[in-house]
mmCIF file of C-alpha atoms in Angstrom:
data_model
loop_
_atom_site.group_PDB
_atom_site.id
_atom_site.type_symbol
_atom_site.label_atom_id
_atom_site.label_comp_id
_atom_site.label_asym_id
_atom_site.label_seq_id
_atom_site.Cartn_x
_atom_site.Cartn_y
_atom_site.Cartn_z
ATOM 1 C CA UNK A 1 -15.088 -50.949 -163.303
ATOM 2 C CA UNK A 2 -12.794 -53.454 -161.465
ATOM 3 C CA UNK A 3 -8.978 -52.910 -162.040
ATOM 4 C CA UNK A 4 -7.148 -55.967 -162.612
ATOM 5 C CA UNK A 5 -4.869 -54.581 -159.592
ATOM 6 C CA UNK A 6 -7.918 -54.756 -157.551
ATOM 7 C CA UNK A 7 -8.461 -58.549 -158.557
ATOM 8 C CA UNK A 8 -5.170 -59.400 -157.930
ATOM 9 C CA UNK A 9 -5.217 -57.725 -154.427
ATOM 10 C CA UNK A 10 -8.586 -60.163 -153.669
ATOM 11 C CA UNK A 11 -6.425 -63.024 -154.528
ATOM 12 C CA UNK A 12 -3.844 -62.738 -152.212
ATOM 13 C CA UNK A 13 -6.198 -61.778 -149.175
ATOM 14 C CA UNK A 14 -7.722 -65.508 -149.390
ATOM 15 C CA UNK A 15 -4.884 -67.140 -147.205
ATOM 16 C CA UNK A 16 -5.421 -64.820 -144.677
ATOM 17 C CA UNK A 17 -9.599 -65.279 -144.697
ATOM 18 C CA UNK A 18 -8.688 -68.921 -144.523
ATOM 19 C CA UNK A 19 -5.909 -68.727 -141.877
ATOM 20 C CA UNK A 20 -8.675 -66.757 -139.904
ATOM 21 C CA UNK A 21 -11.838 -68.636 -140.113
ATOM 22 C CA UNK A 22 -10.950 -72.226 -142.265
ATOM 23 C CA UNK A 23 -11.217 -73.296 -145.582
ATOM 24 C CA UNK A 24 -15.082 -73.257 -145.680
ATOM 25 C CA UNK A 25 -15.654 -69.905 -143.879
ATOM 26 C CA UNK A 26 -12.337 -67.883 -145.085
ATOM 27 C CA UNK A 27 -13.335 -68.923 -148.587
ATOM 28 C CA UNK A 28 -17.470 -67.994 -147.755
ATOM 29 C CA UNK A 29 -16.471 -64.643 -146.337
ATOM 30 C CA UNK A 30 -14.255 -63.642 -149.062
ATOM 31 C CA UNK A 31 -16.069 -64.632 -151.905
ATOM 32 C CA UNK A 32 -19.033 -62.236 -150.261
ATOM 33 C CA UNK A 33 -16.824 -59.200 -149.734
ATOM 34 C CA UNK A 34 -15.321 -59.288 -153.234
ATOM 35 C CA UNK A 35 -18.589 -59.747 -154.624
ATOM 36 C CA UNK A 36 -20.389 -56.962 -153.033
ATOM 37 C CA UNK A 37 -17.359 -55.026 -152.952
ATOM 38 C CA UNK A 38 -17.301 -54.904 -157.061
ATOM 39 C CA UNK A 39 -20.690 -55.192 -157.515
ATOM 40 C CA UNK A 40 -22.401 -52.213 -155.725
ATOM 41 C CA UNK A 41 -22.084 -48.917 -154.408
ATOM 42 C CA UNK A 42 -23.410 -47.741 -150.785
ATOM 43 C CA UNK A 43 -26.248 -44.825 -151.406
ATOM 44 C CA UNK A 44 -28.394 -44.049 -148.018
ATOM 45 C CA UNK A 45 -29.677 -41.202 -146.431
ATOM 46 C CA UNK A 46 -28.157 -39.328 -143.348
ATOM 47 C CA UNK A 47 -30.865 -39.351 -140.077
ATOM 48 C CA UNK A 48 -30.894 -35.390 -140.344
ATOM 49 C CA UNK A 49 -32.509 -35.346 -143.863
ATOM 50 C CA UNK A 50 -35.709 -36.285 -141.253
ATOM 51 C CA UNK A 51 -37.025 -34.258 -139.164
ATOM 52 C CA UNK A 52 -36.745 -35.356 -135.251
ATOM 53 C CA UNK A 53 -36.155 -34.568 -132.017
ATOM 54 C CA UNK A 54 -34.209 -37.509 -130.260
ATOM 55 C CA UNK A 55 -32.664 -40.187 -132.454
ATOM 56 C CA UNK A 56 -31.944 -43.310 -130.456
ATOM 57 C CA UNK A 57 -29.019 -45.369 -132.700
ATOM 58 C CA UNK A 58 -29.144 -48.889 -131.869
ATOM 59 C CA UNK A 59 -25.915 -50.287 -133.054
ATOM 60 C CA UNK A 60 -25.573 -52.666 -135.070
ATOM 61 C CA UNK A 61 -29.576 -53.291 -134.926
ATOM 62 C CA UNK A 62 -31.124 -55.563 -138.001
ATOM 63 C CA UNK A 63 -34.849 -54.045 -139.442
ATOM 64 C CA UNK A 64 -36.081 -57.376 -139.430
ATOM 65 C CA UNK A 65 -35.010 -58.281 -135.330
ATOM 66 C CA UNK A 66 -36.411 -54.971 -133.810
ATOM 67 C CA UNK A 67 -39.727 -55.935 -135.489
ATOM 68 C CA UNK A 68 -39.426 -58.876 -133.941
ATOM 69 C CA UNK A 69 -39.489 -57.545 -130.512
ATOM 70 C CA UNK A 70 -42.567 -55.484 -131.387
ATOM 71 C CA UNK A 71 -43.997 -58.542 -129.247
ATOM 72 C CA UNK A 72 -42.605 -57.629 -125.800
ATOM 73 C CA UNK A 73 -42.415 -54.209 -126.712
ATOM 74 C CA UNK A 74 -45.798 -52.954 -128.460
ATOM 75 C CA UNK A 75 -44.964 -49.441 -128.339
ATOM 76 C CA UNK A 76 -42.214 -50.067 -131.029
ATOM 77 C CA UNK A 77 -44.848 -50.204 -133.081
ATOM 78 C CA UNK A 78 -44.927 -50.179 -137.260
ATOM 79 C CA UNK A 79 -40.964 -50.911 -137.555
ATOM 80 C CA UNK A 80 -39.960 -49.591 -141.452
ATOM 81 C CA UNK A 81 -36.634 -49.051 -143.221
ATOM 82 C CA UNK A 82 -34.119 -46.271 -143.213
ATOM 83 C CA UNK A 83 -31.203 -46.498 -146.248
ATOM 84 C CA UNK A 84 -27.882 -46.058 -143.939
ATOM 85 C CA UNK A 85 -25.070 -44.094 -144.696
ATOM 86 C CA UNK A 86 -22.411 -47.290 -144.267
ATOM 87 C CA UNK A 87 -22.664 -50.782 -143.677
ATOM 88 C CA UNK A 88 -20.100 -50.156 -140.545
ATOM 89 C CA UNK A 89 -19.912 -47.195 -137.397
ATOM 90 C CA UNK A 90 -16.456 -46.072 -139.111
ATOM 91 C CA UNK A 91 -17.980 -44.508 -141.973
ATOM 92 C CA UNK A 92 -21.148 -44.224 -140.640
ATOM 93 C CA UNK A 93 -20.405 -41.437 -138.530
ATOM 94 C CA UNK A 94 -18.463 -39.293 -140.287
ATOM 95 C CA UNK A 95 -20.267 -39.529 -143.767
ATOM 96 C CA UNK A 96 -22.860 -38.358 -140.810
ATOM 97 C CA UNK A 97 -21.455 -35.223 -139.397
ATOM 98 C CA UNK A 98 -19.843 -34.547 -143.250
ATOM 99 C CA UNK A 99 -23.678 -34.432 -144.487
ATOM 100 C CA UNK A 100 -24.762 -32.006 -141.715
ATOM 101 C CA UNK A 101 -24.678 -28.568 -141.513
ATOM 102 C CA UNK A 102 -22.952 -26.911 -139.126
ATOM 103 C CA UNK A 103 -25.970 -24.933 -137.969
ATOM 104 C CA UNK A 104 -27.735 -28.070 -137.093
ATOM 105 C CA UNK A 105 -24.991 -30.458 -135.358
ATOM 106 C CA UNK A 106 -24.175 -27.109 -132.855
ATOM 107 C CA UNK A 107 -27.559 -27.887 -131.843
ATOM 108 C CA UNK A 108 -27.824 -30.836 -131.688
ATOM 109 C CA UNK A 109 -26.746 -33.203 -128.442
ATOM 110 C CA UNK A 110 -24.685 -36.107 -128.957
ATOM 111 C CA UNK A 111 -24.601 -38.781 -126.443
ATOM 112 C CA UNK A 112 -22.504 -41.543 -127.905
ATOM 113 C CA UNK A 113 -21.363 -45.004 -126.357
ATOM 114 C CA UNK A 114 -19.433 -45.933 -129.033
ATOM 115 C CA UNK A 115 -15.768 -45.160 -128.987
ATOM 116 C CA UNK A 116 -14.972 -43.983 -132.676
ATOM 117 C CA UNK A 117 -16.658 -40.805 -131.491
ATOM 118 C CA UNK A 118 -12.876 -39.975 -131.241
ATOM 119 C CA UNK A 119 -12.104 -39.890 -134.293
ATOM 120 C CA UNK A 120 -14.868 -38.375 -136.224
ATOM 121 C CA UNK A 121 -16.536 -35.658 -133.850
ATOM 122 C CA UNK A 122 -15.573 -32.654 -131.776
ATOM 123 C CA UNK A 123 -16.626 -31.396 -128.978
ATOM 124 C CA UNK A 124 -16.778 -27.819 -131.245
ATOM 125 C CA UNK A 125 -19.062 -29.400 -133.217
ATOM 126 C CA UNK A 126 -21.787 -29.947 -131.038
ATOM 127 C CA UNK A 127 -24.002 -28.501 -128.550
ATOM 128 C CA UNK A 128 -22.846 -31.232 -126.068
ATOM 129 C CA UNK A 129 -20.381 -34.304 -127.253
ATOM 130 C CA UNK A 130 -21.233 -36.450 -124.359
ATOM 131 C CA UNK A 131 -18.577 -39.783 -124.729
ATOM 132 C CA UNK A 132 -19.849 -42.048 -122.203
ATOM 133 C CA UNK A 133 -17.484 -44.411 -123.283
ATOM 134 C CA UNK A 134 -14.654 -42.386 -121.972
ATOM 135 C CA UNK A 135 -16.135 -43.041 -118.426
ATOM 136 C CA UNK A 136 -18.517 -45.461 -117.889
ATOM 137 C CA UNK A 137 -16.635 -48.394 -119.925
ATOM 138 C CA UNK A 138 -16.970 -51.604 -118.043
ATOM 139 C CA UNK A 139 -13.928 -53.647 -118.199
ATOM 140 C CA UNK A 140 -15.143 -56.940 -117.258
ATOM 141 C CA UNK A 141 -17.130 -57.147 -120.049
ATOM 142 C CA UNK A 142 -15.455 -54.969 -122.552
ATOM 143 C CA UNK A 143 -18.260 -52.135 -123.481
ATOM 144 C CA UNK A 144 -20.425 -49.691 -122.470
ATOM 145 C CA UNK A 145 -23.798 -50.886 -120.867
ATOM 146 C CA UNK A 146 -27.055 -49.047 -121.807
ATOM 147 C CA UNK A 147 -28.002 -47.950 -118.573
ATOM 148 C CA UNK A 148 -24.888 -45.023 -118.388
ATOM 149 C CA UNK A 149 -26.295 -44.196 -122.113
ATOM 150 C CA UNK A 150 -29.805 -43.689 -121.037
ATOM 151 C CA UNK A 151 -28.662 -41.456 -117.341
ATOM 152 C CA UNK A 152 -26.426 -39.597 -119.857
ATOM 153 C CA UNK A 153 -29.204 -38.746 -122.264
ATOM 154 C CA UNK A 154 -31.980 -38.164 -119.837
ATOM 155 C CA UNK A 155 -29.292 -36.042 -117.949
ATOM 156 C CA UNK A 156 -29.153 -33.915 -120.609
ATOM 157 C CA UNK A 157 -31.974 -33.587 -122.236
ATOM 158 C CA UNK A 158 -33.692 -32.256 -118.699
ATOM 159 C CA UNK A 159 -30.676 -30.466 -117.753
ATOM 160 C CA UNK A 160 -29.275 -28.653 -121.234
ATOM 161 C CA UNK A 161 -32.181 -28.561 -123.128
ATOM 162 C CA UNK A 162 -30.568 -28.587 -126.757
ATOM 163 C CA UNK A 163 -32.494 -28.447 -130.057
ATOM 164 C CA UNK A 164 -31.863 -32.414 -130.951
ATOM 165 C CA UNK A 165 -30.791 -35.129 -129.354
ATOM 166 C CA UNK A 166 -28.421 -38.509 -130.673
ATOM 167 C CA UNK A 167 -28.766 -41.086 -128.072
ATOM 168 C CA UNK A 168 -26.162 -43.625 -129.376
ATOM 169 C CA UNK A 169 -26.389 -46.869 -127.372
ATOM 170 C CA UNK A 170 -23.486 -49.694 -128.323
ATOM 171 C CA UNK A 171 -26.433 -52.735 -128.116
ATOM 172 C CA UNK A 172 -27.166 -55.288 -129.860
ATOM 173 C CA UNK A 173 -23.198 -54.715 -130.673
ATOM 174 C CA UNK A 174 -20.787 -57.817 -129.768
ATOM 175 C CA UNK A 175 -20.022 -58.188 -126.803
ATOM 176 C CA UNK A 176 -23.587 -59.937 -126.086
ATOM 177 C CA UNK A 177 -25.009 -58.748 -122.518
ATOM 178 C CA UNK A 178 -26.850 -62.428 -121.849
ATOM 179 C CA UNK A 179 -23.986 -64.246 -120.688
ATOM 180 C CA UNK A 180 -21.626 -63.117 -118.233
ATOM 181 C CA UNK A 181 -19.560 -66.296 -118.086
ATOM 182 C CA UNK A 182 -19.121 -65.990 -121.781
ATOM 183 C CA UNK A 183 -15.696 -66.156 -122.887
ATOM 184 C CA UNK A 184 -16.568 -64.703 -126.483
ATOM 185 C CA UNK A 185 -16.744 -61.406 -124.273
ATOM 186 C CA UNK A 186 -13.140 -60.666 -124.485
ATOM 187 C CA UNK A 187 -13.904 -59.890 -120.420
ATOM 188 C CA UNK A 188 -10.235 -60.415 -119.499
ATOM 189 C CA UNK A 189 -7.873 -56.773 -120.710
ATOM 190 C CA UNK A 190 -4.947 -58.782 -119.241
ATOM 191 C CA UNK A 191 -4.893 -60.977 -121.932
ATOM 192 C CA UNK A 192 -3.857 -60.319 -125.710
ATOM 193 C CA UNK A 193 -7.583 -59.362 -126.474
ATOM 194 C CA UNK A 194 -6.605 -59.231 -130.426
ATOM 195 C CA UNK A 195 -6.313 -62.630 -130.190
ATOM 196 C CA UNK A 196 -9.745 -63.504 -128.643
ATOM 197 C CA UNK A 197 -12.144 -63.887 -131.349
ATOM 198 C CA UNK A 198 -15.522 -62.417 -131.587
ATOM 199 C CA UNK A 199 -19.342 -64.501 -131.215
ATOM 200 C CA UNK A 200 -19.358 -63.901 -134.738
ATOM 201 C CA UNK A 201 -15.568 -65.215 -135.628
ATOM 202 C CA UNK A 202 -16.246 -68.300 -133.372
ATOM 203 C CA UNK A 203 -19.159 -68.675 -135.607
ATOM 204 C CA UNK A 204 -17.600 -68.225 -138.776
ATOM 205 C CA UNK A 205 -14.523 -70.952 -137.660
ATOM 206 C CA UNK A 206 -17.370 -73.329 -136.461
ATOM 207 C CA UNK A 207 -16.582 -72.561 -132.453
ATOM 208 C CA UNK A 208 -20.054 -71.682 -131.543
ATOM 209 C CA UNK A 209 -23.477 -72.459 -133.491
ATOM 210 C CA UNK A 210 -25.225 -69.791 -135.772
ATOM 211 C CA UNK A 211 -28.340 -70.366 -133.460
ATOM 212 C CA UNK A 212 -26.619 -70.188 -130.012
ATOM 213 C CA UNK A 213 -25.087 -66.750 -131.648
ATOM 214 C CA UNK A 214 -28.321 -65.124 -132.603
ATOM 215 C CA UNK A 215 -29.775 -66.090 -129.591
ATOM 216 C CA UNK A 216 -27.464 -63.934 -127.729
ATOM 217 C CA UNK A 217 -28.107 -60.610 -129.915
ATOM 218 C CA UNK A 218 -31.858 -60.901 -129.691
ATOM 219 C CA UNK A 219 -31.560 -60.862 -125.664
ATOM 220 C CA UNK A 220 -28.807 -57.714 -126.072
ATOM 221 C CA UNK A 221 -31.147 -56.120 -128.281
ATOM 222 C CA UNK A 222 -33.968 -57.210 -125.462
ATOM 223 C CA UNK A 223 -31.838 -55.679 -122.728
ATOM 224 C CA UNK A 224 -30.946 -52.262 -124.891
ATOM 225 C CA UNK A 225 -34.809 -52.639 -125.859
ATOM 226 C CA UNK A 226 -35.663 -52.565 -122.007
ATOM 227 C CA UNK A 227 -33.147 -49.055 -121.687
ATOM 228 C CA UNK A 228 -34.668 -47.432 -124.543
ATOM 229 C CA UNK A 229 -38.338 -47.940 -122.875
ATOM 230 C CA UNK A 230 -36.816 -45.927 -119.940
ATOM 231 C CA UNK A 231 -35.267 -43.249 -121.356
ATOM 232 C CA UNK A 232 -38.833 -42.540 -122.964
ATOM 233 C CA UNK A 233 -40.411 -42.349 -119.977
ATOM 234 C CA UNK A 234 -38.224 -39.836 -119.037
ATOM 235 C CA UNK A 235 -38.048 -37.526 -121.152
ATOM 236 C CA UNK A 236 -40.205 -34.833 -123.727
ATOM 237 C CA UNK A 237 -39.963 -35.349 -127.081
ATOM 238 C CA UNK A 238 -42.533 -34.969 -129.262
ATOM 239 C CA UNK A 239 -40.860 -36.838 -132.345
ATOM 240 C CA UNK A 240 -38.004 -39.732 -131.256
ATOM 241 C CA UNK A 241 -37.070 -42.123 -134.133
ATOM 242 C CA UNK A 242 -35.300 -45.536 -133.237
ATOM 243 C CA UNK A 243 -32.740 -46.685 -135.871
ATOM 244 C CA UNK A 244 -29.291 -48.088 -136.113
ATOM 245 C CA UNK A 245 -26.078 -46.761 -137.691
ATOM 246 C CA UNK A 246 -25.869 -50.079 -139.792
ATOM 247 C CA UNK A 247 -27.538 -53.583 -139.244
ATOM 248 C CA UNK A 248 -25.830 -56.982 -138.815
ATOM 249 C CA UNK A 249 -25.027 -59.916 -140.978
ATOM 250 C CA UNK A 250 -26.129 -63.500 -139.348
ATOM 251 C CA UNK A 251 -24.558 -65.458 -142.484
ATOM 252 C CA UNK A 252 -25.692 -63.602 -145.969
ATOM 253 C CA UNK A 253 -23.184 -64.467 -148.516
ATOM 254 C CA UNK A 254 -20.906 -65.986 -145.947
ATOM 255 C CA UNK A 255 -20.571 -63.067 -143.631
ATOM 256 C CA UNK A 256 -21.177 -62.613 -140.057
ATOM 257 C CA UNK A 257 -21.046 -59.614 -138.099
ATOM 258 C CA UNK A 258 -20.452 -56.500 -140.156
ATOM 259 C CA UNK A 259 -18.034 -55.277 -142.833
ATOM 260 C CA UNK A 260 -17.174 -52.061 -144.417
ATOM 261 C CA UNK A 261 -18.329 -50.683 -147.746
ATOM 262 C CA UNK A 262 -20.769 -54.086 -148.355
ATOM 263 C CA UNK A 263 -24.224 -53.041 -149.659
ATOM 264 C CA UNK A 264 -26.432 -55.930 -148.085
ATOM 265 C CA UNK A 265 -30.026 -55.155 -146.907
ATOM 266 C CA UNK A 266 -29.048 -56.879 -143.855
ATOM 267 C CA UNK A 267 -26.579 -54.140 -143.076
ATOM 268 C CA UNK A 268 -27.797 -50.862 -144.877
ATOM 269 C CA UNK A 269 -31.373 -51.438 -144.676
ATOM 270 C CA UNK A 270 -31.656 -50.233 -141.477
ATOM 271 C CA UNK A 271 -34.883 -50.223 -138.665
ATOM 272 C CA UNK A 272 -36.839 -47.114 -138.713
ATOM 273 C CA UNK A 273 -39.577 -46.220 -135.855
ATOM 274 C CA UNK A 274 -41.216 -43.290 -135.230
ATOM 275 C CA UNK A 275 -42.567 -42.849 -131.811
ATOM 276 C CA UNK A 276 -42.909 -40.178 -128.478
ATOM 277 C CA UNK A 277 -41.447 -39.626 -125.385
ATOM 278 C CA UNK A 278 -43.362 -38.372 -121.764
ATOM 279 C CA UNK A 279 -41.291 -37.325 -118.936
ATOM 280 C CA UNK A 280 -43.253 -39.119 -115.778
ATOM 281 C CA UNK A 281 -40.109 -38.522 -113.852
ATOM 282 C CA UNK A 282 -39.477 -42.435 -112.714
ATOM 283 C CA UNK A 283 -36.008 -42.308 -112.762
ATOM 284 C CA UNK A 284 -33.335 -40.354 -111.625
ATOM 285 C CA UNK A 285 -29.825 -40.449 -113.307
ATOM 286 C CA UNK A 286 -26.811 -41.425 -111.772
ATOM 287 C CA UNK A 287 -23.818 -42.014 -113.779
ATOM 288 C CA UNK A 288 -21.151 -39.265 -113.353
ATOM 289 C CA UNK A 289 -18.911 -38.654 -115.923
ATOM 290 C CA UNK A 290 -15.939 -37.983 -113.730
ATOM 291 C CA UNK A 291 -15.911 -41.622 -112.882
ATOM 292 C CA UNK A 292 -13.097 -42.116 -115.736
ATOM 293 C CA UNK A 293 -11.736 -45.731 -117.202
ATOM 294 C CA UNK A 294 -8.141 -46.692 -117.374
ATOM 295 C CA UNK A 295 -9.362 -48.838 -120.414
ATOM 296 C CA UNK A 296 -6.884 -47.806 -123.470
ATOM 297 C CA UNK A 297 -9.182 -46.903 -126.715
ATOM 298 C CA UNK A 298 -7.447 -49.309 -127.936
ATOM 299 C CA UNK A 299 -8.288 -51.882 -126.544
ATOM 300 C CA UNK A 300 -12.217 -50.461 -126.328
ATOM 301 C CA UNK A 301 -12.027 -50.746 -129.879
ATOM 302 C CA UNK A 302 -11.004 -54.166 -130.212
ATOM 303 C CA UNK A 303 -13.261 -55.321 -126.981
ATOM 304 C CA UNK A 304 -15.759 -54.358 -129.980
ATOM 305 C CA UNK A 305 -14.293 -56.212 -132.468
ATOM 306 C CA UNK A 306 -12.304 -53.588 -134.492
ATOM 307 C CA UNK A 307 -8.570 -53.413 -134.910
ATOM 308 C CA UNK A 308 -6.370 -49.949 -135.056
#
C-alpha cells in the first residue's frame, strides 16, 4: 500500500526529472518509475540456486539482444530467461552474496569489472576477489574493457583452480565501445564528468536518436560477445552459463538505461545460456594486476553513469 507521504515525495521529484531530461522525457521517466515503483515488487532468483561452473555476467545485457546475436555467434545457442535479483548492479550484487552461503562463495572465484565490487564483497569472502577495475580501468574511455576481464579469468581459472567461477564483464554497459570519438563517453576525467550526460540521458533530452543509441549497445555487446568466445576457448568448464546482473531499458514506459527497484521484463528478465568451455590454449594472458589506475572510484562510478 502506497503512503500518501510516498505520493507526495513523487510529486516534488517531477521538477527535477524535467530539469534533467525536458518536459516530455522528465515527465515520461517519472510517470514510469512511480508506476512500477507502486505497482510491483522485484522477486528473482540468485545464479547460485543453478548449478554451474563459470558464470559469465554480461552487464546490463537484454534477453531479447543476446538472442539476437545468436546470428554471428551460433554457439550462443537456445538463449532463455533467468528472473534477476534487481533491476540495477547495486542491489544486484549484494542481494547476491546475501543469498549465498558462505561455504559456496569461499569457493567460488570472482572476477569482477564492475566497480561496486567495493562495496558489497570482500576479499574474505571469496576464494579469489579479483577487481580488475582497480587496475586495468582505461581512462580515456571511462571503463574497463573486456579483454583485462577475460586474461583475468582465464588467469585464474588455469592458475587457481577454484570450485566456481563469476566472470563479470562491464559490456554492453554505457560507455559504448563502437565509437571512440564519442563524446557520450565521458572520455575526458579533467572535466566535471557529473555533468556529462550518458547515451541514454542524451536520448532521453532528445540529444542523440533512440536508433543511433541502440546501435551502439548491440556492437558493445558484439565486442564483449567476441571476449566471451575467447575466454571459452580457453578454458575447462564443463557447465558455463551466460547471463546478466539486470537487462536494459531502450524506452519502456519512458525509461532508458536502467533504474533501481523497477520490475520491467526488459530489466529483470534476464538472458540465460547454457553452454561449455575447451581449453585449446590460443591465448595467453597478459594483463597484470599491479598495473594500478589513478582513476578515483568515484569518478569510475560516474564514468558508468552512477552518482555517490
Amino acid at each position: 500500500m502506497v503512503t500518501a507521504e510516498e505520493v507526495r515525495k513523487g510529486f516534488t521529484s517531477i521538477p527535477g526529472f524535467v530539469e534533467q531530461y525536458g518536459v516530455s522525457g522528465g515527465l515520461h521517466r517519472w510517470a514510469g518509475i512511480v508506476y512500477n515503483r507502486t505497482t510491483r515488487s522485484i522477486t528473482g532468483r540468485s545464479i547460485f540456486e543453478v548449478d554451474w561452473d563459470v558464470c559469465v555476467v554480461l552487464d546490463a545485457c537484454r534477453a531479447d539482444e543476446l538472442a539476437r546475436q545468436r546470428t554471428a555467434f551460433e554457439w550462443l545457442g537456445v538463449v532463455g530467461r533467468h528472473p534477476s535479483l534487481a533491476s540495477c548492479t547495486w542491489n544486484w550484487m549484494p542481494r547476491t552474496v546475501a543469498a549465498t552461503p558462505a561455504s559456496v562463495l569461499e569457493k567460488t572465484a570472482y572476477v569482477c569489472a564492475n566497480p561496486f565490487s567495493a562495496d558489497y564483497c570482500s576479499p574474505d569472502q571469496f576464494h579469489e576477489l579479483d577487481e580488475v577495475w582497480r587496475y586495468a580501468w582505461d581512462k580515456r574511455k571511462g571503463t574497463v574493457y573486456p579483454r583485462p576481464v577475460t586474461d583475468r579469468a582465464i588467469h585464474q581459472w588455469r592458475t587457481e583452480t577454484p570450485s566456481r567461477m563469476i566472470v563479470h564483464y562491464l559490456q554492453p554497459h554505457v560507455p559504448f565501445l563502437s565509437d571512440d570519438a564519442d563524446p557520450l563517453s565521458r572520455n575526458n576525467f579533467d572535466h566535471d564528468i557529473e555533468s556529462i550526460p550518458d547515451a541514454w540521458d542524451r536520448v532521453t533530452r532528445g540529444e542523440l536518436s533512440r536508433q543511433t543509441a541502440i546501435t551502439r549497445y548491440r556492437e558493445t555487446l558484439e565486442c564483449v560477445l567476441e571476449d566471451v568466445e575467447l575466454l571459452l576457448s580457453n578454458i575447462d568448464a564443463e557447465r558455463v552459463v551466460i547471463t546478466a546482473d539486470h537487462g536494459e531499458s531502450f524506452g519502456e514506459w519512458g525509461l532508458y538505461g536502467h533504474v533501481n527497484q523497477i520490475d520491467l521484463p526488459c530489466l529483470t528478465s534476464v538472458p540465460w545460456v547454457e553452454t561449455s568451455a575447451t581449453d585449446r590454449g590460443t591465448h595467453t594472458p597478459t594483463t597484470d594486476e599491479t598495473e594500478g589506475t589513478t582513476i578515483k572510484r568515484a569518478d569510475q562510478l560516474r564514468a558508468l553513469g552512477y552518482s555517490e
